[in-house]
PDB file of C-alpha atoms in Angstrom:
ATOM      1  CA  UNK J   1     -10.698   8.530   2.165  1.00 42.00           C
ATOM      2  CA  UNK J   2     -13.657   9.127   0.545  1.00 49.00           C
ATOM      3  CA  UNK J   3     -16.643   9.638   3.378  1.00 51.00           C
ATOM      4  CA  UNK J   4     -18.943   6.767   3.961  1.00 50.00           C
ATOM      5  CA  UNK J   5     -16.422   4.439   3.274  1.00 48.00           C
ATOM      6  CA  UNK J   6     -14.983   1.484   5.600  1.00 47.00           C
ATOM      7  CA  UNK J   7     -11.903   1.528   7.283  1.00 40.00           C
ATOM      8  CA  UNK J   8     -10.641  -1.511   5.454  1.00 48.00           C
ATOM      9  CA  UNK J   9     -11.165   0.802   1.992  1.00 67.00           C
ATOM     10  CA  UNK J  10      -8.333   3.820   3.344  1.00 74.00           C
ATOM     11  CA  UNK J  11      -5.176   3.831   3.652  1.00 79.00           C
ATOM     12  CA  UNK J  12      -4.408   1.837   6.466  1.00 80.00           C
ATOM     13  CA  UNK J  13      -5.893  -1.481   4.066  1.00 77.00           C
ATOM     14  CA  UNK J  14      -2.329  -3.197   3.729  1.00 81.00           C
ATOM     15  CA  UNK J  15      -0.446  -5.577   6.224  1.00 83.00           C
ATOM     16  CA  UNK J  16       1.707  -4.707   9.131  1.00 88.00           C
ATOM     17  CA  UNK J  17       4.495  -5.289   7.844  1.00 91.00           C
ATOM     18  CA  UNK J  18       4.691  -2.395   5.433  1.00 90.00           C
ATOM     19  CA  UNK J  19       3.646   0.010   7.553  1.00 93.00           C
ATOM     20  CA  UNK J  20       6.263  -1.479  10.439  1.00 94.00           C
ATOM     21  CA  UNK J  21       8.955  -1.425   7.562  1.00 94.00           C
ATOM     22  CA  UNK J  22       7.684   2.462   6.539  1.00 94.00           C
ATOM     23  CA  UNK J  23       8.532   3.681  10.436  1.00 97.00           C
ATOM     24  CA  UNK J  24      11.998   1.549  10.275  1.00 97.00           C
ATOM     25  CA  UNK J  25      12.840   3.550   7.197  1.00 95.00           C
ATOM     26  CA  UNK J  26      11.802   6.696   9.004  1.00 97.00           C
ATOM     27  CA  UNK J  27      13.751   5.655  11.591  1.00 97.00           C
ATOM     28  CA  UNK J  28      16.822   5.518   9.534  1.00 97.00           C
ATOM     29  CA  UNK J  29      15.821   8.799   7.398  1.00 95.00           C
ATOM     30  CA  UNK J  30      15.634   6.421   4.176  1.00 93.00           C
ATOM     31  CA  UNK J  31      12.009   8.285   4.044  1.00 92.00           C
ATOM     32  CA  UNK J  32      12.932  10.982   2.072  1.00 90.00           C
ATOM     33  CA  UNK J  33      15.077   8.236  -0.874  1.00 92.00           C
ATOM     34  CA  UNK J  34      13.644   7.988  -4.410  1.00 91.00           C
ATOM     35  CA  UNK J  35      13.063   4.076  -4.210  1.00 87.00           C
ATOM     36  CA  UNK J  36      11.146   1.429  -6.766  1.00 89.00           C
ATOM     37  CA  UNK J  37       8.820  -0.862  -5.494  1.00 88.00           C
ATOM     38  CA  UNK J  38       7.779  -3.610  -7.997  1.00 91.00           C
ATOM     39  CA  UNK J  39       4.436  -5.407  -8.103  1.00 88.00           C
ATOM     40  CA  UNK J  40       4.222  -8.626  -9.525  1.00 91.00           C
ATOM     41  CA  UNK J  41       1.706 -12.242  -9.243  1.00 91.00           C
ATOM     42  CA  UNK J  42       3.578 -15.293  -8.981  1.00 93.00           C
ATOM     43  CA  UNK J  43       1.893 -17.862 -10.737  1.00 89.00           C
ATOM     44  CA  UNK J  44      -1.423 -17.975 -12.764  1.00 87.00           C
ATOM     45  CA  UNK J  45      -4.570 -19.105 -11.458  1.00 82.00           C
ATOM     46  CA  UNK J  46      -5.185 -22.703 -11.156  1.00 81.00           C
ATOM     47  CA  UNK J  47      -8.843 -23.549 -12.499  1.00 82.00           C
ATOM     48  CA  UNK J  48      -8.164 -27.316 -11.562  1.00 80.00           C
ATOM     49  CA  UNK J  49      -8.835 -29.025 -15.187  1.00 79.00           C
ATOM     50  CA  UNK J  50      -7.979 -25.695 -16.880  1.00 77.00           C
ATOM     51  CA  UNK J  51      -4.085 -23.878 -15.770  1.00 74.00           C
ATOM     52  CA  UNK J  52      -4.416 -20.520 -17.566  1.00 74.00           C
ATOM     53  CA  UNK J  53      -0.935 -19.364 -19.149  1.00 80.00           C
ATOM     54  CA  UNK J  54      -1.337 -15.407 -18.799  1.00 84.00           C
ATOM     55  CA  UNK J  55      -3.501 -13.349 -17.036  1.00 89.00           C
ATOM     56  CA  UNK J  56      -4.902  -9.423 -18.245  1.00 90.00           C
ATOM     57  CA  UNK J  57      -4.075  -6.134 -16.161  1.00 91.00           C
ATOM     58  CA  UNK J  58      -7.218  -4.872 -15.390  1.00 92.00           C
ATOM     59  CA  UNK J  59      -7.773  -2.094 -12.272  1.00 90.00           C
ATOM     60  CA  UNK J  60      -5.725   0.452 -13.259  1.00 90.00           C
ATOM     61  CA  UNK J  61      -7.761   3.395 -13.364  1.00 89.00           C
ATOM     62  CA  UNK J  62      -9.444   2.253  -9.972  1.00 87.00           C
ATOM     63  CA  UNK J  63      -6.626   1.837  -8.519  1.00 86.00           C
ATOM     64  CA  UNK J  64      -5.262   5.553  -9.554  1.00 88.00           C
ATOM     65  CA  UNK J  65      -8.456   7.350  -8.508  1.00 88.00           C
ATOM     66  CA  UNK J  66      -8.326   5.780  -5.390  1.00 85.00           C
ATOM     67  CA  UNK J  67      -4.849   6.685  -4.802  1.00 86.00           C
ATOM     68  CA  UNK J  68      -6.048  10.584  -5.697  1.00 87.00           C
ATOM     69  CA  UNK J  69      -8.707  10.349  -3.205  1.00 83.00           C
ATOM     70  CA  UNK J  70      -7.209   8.943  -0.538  1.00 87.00           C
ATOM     71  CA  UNK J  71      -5.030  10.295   2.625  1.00 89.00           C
ATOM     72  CA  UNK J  72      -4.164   9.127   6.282  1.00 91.00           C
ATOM     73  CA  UNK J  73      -7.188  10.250   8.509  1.00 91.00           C
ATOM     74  CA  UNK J  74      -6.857  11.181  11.864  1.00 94.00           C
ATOM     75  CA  UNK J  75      -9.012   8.265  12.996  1.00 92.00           C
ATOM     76  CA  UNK J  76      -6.029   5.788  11.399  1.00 92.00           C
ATOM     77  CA  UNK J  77      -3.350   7.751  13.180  1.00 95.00           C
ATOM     78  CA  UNK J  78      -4.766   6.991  16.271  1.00 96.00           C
ATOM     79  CA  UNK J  79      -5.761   3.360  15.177  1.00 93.00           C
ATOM     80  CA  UNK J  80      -1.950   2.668  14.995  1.00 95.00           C
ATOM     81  CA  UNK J  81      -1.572   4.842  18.269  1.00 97.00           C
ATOM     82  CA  UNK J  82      -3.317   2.334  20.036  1.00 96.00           C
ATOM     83  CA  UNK J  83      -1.475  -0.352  18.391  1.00 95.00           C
ATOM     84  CA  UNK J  84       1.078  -2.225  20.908  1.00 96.00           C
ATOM     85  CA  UNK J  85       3.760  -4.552  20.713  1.00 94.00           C
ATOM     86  CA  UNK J  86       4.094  -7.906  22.816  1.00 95.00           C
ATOM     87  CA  UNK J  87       5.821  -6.144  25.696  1.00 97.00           C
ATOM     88  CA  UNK J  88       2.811  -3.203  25.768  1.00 97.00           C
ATOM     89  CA  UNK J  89       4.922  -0.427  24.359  1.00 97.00           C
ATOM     90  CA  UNK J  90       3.517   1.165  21.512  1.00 97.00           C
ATOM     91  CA  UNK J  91       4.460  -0.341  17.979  1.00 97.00           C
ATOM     92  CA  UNK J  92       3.895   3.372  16.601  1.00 97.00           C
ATOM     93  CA  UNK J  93       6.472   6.293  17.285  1.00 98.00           C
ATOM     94  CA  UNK J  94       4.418   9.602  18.133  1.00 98.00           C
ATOM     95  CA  UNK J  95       7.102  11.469  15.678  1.00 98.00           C
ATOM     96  CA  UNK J  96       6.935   8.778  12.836  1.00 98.00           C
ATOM     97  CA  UNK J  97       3.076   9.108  13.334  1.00 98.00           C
ATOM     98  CA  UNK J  98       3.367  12.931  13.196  1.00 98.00           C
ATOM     99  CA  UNK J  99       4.934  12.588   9.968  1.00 96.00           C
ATOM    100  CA  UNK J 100       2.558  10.023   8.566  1.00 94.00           C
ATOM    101  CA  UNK J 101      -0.393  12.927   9.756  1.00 95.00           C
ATOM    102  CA  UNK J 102       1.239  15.186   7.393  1.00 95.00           C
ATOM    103  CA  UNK J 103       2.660  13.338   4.406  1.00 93.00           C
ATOM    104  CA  UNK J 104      -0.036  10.183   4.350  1.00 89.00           C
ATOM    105  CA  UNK J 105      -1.423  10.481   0.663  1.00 89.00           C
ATOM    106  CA  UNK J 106       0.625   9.652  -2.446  1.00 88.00           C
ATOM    107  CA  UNK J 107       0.962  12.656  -3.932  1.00 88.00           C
ATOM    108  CA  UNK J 108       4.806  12.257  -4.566  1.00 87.00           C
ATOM    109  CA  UNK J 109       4.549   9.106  -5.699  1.00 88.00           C
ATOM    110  CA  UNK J 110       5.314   8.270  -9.596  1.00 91.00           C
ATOM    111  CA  UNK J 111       2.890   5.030 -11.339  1.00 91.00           C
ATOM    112  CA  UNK J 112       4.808   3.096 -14.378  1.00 93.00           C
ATOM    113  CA  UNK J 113       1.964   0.247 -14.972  1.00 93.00           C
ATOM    114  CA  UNK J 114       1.415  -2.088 -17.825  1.00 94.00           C
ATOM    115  CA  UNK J 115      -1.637  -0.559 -19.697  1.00 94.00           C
ATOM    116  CA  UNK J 116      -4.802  -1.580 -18.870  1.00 93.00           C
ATOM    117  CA  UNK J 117      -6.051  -4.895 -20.714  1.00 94.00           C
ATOM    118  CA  UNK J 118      -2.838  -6.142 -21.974  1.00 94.00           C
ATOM    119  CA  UNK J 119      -1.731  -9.570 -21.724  1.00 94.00           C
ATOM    120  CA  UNK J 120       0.787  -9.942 -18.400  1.00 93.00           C
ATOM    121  CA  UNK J 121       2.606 -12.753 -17.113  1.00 92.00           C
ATOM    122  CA  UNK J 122       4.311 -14.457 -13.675  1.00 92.00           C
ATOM    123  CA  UNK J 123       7.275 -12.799 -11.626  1.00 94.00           C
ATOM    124  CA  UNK J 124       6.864  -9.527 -14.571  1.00 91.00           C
ATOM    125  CA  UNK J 125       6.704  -5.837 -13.063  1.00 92.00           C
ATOM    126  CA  UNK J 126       3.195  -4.959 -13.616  1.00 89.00           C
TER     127      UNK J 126
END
């Protein structure tokens, strides 16, 4: 993470699920697996009087640089330390944290994107 920024800009800015789901496939030694993940938008934007019928990738290259400059910090490892479930035992393994300490950053991680500016529509792979 670049310094000076928030919390909520680093790594840890995504829900709990994925991050509960990324320990379960630890878990289960599915973390090593070349696997897809697909990104998508639903619908378009409803402007009330005005539906708009396609929508334009845009973020791209912000998106990529922040993914270059940014890695798990040890101030997130122990935020999801400190993270319990309803029973008080920790959500967070110490040896799935361990392993998020060393491989948090997306350096292995392979981008297929619709280019920047073009048109893009509902349920596509963006």
């Amino acid at each position: 993470m670049v310094p000076g920024h928030a919390l909520a800009n680093g790594i840890l800015f995504t829900d709990q699920y994925q991050l509960t789901m990324a320990q379960l496939y630890f878990r289960h030694g599915l973390h090593e697996a070349t696997v897809q993940f697909d990104h998508f938008y639903r619908s378009n934007p409803n402007y009330d009087s005005h539906q708009a019928g396609y929508c334009i990738n845009a973020g791209l290259a912000t998106f990529l640089d922040w993914m270059q400059g940014t890695r798990i910090q040890d101030q997130e490892i122990e935020q999801l330390r400190g993270q319990r479930n309803s029973a008080g035992a920790a959500l967070f393994a110490d040896d799935f944290l361990a392993w998020l300490r060393a491989h948090g950053d997306f350096g292995n991680m392979t981008i297929r994107a619709v280019p920047e500016g073009r048109v893009v529509h509902p349920n596509t792979p963006l």
